[in-house]
Coordinates of C-alpha atoms in Angstrom, one line a residue:
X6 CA 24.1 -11.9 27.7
X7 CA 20.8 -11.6 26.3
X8 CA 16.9 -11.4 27.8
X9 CA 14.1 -12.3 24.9
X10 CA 10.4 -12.4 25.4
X11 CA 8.9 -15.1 22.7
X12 CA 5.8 -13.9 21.7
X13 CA 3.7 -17.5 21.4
X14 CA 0.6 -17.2 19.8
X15 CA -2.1 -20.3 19.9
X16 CA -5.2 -20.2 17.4
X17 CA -6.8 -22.7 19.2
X18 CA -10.2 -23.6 21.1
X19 CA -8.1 -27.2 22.4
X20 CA -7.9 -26.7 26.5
X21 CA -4.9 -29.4 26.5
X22 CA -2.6 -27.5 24.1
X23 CA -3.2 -24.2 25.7
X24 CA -2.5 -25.7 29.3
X25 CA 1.2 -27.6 27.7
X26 CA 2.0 -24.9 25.9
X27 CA 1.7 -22.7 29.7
X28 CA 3.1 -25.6 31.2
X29 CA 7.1 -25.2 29.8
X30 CA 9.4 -23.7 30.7
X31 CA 11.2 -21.4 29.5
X32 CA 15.0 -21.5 28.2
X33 CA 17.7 -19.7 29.5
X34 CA 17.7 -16.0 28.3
X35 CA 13.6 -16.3 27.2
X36 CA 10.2 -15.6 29.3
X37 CA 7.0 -16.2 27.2
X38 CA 4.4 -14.0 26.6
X39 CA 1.4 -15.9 25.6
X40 CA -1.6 -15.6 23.9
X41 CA -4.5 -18.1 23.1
X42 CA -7.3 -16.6 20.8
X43 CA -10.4 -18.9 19.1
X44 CA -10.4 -17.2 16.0
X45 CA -8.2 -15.5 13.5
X46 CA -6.6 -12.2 14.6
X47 CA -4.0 -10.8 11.8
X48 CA -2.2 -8.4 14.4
X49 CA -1.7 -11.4 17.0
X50 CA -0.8 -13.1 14.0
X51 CA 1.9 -10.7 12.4
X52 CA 3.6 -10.5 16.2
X53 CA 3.9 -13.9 17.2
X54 CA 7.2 -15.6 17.2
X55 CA 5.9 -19.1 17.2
X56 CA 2.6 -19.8 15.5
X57 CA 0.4 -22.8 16.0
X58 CA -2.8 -22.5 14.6
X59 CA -5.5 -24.9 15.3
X60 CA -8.4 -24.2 14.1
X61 CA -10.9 -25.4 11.7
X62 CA -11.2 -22.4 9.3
X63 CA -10.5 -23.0 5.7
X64 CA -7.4 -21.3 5.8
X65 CA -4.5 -22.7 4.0
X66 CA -0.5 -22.6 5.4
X67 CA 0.5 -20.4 2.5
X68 CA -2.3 -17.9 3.2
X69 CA -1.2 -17.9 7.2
X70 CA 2.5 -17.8 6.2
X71 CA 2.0 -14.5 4.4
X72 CA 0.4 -13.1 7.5
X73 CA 3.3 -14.2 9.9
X74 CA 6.4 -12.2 10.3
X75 CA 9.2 -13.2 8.3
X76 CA 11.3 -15.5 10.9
X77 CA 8.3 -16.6 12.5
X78 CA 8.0 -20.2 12.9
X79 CA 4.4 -21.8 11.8
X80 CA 3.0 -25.2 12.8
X81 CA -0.2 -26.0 11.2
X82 CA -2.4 -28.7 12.7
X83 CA -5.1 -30.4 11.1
X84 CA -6.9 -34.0 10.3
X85 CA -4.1 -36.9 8.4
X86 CA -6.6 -37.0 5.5
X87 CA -6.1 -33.0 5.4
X88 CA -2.5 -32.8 5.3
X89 CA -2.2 -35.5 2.9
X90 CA -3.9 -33.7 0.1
X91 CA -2.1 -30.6 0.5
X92 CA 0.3 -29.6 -2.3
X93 CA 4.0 -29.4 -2.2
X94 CA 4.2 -25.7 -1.8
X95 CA 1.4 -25.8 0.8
X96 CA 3.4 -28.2 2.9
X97 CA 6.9 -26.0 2.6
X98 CA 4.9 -23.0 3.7
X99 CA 4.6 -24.4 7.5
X100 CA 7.3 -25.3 9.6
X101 CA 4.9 -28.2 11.2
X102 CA 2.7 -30.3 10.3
X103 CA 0.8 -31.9 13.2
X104 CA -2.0 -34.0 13.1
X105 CA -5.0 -33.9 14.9
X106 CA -6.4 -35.2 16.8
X107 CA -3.5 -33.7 19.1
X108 CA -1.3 -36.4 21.5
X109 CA 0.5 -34.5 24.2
X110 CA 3.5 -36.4 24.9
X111 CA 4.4 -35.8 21.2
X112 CA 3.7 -32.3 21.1
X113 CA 5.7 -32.1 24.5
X114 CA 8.7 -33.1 22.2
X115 CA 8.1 -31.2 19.3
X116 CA 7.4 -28.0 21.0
X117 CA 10.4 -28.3 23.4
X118 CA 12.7 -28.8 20.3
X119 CA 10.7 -26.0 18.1
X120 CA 11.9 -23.5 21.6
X121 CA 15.4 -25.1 21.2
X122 CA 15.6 -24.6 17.4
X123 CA 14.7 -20.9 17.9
X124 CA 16.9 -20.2 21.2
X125 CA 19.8 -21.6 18.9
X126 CA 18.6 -18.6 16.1
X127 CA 19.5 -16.0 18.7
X128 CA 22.5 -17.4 20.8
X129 CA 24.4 -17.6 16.8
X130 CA 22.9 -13.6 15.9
X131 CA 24.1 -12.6 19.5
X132 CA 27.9 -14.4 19.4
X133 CA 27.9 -13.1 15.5
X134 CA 27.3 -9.4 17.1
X135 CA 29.7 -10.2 19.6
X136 CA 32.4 -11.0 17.7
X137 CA 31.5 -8.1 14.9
X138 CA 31.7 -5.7 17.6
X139 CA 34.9 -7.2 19.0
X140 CA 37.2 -7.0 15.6
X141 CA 35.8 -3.7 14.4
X142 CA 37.5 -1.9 17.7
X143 CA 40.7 -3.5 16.7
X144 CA 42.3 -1.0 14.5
X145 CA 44.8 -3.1 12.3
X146 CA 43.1 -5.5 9.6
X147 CA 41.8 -8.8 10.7
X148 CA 40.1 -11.6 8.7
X149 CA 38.8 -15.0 8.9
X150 CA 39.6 -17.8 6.0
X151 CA 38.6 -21.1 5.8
X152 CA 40.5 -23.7 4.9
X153 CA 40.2 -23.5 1.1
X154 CA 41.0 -19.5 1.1
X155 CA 37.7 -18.2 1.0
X156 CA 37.2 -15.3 3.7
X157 CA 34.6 -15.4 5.7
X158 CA 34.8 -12.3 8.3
X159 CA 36.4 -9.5 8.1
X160 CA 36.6 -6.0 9.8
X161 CA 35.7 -2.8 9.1
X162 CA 39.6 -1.5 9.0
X163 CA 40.1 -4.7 6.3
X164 CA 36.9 -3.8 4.0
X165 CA 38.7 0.2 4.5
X166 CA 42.7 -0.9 3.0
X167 CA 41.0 -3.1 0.4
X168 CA 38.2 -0.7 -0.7
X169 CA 35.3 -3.1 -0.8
X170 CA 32.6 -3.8 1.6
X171 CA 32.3 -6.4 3.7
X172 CA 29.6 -7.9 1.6
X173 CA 31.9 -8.3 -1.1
X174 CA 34.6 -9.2 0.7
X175 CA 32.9 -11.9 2.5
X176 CA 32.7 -15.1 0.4
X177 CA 35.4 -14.2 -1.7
X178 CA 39.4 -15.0 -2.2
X179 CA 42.4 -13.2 -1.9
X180 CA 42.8 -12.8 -5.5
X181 CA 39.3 -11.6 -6.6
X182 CA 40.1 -9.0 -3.6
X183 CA 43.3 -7.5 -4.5
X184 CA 42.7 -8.0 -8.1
X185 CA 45.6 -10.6 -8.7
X186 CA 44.5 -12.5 -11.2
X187 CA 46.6 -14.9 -13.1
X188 CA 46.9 -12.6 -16.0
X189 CA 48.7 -10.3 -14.1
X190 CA 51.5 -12.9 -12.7
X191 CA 54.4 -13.2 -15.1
X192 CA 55.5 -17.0 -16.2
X193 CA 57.8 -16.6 -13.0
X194 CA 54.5 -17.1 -10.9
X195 CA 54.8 -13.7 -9.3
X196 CA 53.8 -10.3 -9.8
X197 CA 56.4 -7.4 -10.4
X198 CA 58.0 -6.4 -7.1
X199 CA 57.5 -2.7 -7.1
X200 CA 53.8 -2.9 -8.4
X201 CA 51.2 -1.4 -6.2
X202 CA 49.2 -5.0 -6.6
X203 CA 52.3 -6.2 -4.9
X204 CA 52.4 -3.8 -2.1
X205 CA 49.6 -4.4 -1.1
X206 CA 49.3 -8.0 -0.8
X207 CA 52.8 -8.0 1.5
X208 CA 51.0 -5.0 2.7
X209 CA 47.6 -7.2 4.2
X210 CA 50.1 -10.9 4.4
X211 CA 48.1 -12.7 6.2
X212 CA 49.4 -14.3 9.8
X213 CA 48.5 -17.7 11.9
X214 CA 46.6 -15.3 14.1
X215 CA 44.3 -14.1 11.0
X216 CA 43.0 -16.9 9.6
X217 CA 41.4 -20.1 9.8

């Protein structure tokens, strides 16, 4: 499988969140590295995985988001009376909300399912790797459909007969692939036989083993 270090960053002078937060541990596949600084640091910032700051700078969430990396997860603490004036895009720019002052049974809970929530982000981009890596060795086309026809992975051989990418191939249906729109069926519902349309969709006919 996989080994991760989460990078946990804690903006923070509160002794009883910095001992919990030391106290977990750590999910299967994950160690933690972390770190506890009293005052703002943008490169601790930028690096963390999981960001709880608890301070009591003027800082608002939207300005810490755009200092976090992109699939970093942000909790912001801070006072009831705080949180309830902030605006609507203030509050979707954290994660968390949690209100001081801070009760540790609840943060227990909220910080064990933020690590779950996260762990659950890698085990589905590791199996989606997986998997990738699995049907693109397989020479012969292979796809994925769900129930209503739409494909929704495919490999590299499939994206190579079709001509498309796999971005444009993914999402789509059989027709918008091929091209076989209705305007090209004649009023006996099928296409010419010897048309190179037709060829190719008994060509890539799709099996029980192929799709979903």
């Amino acid at each position: 499988m996989y080994r991760c270090r989460m990078k946990i960053a804690i903006f923070s002078k509160d002794a009883m969140l910095t001992e919990l937060v030391r106290s977990l541990e750590p999910l299967e596949h994950f160690t933690h590295e972390i770190t506890v600084v009293s005052e703002e640091n943008q490169d601790i910032m930028r690096e963390g995985q999981l960001i709880i700051w608890n301070l009591d700078a003027p800082v608002l969430p939207s300005k810490l988001r755009a200092r976090c990396a992109g699939d970093a997860v942000l909790v912001f603490c801070g006072s009831r009376q705080l949180i309830g004036t902030l605006p609507m895009e203030e509050l979707e720019a954290a994660d968390e909300f949690w209100e001081t002052p801070l009760v540790r049974d609840y943060l227990k809970v909220r910080l064990k399912r933020i690590m779950e929530q996260i762990k659950l982000g890698y085990d589905y981009y590791m199996t989606q790797a997986y998997l990738d890596t699995a049907i693109d060795s397989i020479p012969d086309m292979l796809w994925f459909k769900s129930l209503d026809g739409i494909h929704v992975k495919v490999n590299k051989a499939f994206c190579s007969v079709v001509g498309k990418t796999r971005e444009d191939v993914v999402g789509q249906n059989h027709c918008y692939i091929y091209g076989a729109y209705p305007r090209m069926i004649m009023k006996t519902g099928r296409l010419r036989a010897g048309s190179r349309r037709m060829r190719s969709l008994r060509r890539a006919a799709p099996c029980s083993l192929r799709s979903l």
